[in-house]
Short mmCIF file of C-alpha atoms in Angstrom, two decimals:
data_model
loop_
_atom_site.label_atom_id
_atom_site.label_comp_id
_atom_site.label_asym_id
_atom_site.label_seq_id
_atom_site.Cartn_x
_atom_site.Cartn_y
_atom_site.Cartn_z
CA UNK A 1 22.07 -17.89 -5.66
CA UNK A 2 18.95 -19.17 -7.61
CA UNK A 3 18.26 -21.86 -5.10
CA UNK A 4 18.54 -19.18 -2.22
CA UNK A 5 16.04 -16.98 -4.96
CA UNK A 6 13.63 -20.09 -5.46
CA UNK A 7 13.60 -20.50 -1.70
CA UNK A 8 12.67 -17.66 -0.81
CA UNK A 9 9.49 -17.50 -3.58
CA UNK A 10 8.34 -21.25 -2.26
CA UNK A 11 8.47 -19.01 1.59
CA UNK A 12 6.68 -16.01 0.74
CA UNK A 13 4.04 -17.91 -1.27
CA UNK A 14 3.79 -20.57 1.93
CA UNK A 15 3.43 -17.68 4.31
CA UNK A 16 0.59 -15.76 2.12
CA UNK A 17 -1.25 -19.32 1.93
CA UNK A 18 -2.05 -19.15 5.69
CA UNK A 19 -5.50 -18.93 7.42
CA UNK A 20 -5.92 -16.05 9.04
CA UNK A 21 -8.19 -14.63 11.76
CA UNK A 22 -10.80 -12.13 10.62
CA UNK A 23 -11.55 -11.00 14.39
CA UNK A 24 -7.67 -10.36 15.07
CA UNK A 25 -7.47 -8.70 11.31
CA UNK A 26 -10.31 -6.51 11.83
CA UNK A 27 -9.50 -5.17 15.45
CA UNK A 28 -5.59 -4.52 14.42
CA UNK A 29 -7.33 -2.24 11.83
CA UNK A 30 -9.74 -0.39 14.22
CA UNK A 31 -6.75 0.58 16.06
CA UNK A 32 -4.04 1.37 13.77
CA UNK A 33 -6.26 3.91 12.34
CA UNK A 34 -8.09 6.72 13.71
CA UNK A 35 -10.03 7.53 10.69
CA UNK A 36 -12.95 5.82 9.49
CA UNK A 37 -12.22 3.88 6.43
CA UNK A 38 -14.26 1.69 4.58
CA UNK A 39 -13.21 -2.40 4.68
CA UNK A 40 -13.16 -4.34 1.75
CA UNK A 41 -12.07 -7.92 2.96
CA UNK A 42 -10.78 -10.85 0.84
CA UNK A 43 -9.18 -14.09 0.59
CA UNK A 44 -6.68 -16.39 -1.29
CA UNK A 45 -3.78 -15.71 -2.56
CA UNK A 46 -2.26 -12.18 -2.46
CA UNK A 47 -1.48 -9.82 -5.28
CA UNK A 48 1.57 -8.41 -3.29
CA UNK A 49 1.73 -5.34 -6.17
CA UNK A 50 -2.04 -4.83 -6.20
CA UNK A 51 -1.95 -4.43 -2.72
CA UNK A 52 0.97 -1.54 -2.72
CA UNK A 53 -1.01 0.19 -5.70
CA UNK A 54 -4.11 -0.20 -3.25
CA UNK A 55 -2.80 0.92 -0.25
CA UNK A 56 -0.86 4.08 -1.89
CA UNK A 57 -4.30 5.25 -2.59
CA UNK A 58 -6.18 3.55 0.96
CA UNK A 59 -6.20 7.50 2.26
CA UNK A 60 -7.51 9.36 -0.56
CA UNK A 61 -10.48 6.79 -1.00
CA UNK A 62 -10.41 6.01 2.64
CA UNK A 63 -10.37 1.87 1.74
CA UNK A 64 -8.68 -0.50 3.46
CA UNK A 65 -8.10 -4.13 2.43
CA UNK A 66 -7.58 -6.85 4.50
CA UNK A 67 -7.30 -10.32 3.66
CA UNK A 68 -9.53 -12.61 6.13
CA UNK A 69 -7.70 -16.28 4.98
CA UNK A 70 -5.04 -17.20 2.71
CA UNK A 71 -6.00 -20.35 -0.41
CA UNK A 72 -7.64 -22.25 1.95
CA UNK A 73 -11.08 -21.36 2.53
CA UNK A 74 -14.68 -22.39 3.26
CA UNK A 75 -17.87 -21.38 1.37
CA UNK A 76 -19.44 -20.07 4.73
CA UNK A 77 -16.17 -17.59 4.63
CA UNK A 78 -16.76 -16.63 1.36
CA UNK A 79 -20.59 -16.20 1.79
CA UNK A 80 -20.02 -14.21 4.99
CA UNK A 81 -16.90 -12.06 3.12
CA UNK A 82 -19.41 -11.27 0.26
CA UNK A 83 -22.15 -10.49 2.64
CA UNK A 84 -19.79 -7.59 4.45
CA UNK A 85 -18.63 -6.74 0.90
CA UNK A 86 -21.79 -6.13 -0.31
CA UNK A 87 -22.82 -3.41 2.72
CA UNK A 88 -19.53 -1.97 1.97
CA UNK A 89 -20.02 -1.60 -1.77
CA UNK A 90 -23.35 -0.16 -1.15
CA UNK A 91 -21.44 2.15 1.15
CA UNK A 92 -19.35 3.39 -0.98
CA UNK A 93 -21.94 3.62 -3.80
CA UNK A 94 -23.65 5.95 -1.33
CA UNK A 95 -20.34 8.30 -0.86
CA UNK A 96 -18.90 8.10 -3.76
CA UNK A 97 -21.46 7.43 -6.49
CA UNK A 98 -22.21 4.82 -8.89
CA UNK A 99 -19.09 4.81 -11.16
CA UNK A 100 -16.96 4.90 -7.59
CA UNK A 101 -15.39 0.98 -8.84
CA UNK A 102 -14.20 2.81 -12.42
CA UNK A 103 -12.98 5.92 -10.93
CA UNK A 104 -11.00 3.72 -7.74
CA UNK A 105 -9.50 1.55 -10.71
CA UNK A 106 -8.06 4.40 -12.40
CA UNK A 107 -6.82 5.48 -9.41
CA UNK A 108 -5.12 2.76 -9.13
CA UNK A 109 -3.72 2.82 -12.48
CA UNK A 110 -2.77 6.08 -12.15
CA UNK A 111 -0.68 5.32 -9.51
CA UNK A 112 1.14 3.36 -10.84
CA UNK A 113 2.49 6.25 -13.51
CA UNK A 114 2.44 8.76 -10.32
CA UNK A 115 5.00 6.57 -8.64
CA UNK A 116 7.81 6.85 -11.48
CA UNK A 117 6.87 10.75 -12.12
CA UNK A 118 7.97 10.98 -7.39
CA UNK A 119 11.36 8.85 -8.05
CA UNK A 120 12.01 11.36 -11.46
CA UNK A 121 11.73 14.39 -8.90
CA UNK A 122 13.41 12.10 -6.05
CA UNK A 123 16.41 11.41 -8.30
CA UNK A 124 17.10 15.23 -8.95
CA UNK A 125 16.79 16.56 -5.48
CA UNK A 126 20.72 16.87 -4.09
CA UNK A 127 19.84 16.77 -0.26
CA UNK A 128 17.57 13.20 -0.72
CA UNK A 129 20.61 12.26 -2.70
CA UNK A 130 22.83 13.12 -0.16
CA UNK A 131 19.91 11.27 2.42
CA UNK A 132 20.48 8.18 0.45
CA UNK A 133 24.26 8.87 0.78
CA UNK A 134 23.96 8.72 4.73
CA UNK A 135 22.08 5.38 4.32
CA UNK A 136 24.44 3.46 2.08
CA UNK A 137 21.64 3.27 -0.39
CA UNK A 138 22.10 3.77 -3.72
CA UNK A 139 19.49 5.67 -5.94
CA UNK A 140 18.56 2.38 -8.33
CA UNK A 141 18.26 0.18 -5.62
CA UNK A 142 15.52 2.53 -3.27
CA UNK A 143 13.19 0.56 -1.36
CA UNK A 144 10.31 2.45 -0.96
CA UNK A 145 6.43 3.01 0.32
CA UNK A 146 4.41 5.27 -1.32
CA UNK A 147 1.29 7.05 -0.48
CA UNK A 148 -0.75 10.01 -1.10
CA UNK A 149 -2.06 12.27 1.15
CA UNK A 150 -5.75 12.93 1.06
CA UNK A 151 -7.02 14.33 -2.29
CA UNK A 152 -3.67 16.31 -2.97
CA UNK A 153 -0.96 15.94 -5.02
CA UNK A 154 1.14 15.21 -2.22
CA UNK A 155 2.39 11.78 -1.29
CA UNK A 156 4.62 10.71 1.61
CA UNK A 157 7.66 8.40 0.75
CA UNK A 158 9.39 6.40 3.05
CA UNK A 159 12.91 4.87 2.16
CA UNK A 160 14.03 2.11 4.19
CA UNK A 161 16.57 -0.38 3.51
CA UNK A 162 17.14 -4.00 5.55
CA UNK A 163 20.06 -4.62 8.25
CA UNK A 164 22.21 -8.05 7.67
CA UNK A 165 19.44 -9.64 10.23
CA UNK A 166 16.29 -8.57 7.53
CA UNK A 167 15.00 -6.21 10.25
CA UNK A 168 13.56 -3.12 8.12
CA UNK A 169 15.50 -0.01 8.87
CA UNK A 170 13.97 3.53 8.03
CA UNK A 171 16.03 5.96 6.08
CA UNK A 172 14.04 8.88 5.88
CA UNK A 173 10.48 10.21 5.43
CA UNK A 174 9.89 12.68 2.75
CA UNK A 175 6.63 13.95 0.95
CA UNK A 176 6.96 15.12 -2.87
CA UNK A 177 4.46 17.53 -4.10
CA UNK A 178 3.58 16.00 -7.67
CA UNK A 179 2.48 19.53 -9.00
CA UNK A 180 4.76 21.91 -7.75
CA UNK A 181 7.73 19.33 -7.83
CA UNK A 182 8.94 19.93 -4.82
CA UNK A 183 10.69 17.77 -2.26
CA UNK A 184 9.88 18.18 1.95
CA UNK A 185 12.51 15.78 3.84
CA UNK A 186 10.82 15.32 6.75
CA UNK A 187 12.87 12.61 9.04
#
């Protein structure tokens, strides 16, 4: 069991190690989104929980971050990385305001508490119960991605669980209104 555990750490921190391609990166973004968001790229290894705190928030700021190379990486990537970062920054600056780095930080911490206040009003709400129910998931184990939904207190949850082949299956969809504590199963 802890071999199979230690295995599976040495993968996931092989796979996250790899060059990638900024080109390929940066044109998958352009169309997965039709929105305009700003780009922050980056390199090295990943801060897998970072980047779920950063992406929960990605639509409210309207920030993306994408990771242009894993560890291994050459000063003219980093030069040309800070370059774009830099007329991103000043971007930002320009929409948001000076403090925007502070304020997207607490965000971010924020977050972080928002997340356990959606599974307290998850865990009480009998028909995402029963949901679970339907998808042999049990409420401690819930696999989740969170996000919130523009500048609202409302953030969209998906639960999915993983067949016996690892292939992610979606349970349901739901958005939880934070303020109102209310519960919208949507698929």
């Amino acid at each position: 069991m802890i071999k199979n555990l230690l295995l599976g750490i040495l993968m996931i921190m092989t796979a996250s190690c790899e060059k990638g391609n900024q080109k390929t990166l940066l044109k998958e973004e352009k169309v997965q989104s039709k929105e305009f968001y700003y780009t922050i790229l980056g390199y090295g290894m990943p801060d897998m929980e970072r980047q779920r705190l950063v992406e929960g928030i990605s639509e409210k700021w309207k920030i993306k971050n994408i990771d242009v190379a894993g560890c291994e990486v050459t000063q003219e990537l980093m030069d040309s990385v800070a370059v774009e970062n830099k007329k991103t920054y000043a971007a930002l600056e320009k929409r948001y305001g000076k403090d925007w780095q502070v304020r997207y930080e607490k965000d971010i911490q924020a977050f972080i508490t928002k997340q356990a206040d959606i599974m307290d009003i998850l865990i009480i709400n009998k028909p995402f119960r029963e949901k679970l129910k339907s998808c042999n998931t049990e409420i401690d184990g819930v696999l989740k991605e969170v996000r919130q939904l523009g500048n609202s207190e409302v953030y969209e949850v998906i639960v999915y669980n993983f067949d016996k082949n690892y292939k992610k299956i979606i349970c349901c969809t739901v958005q939880v209104d934070t303020k109102t504590r209310t519960v919208n199963l949507i698929k």
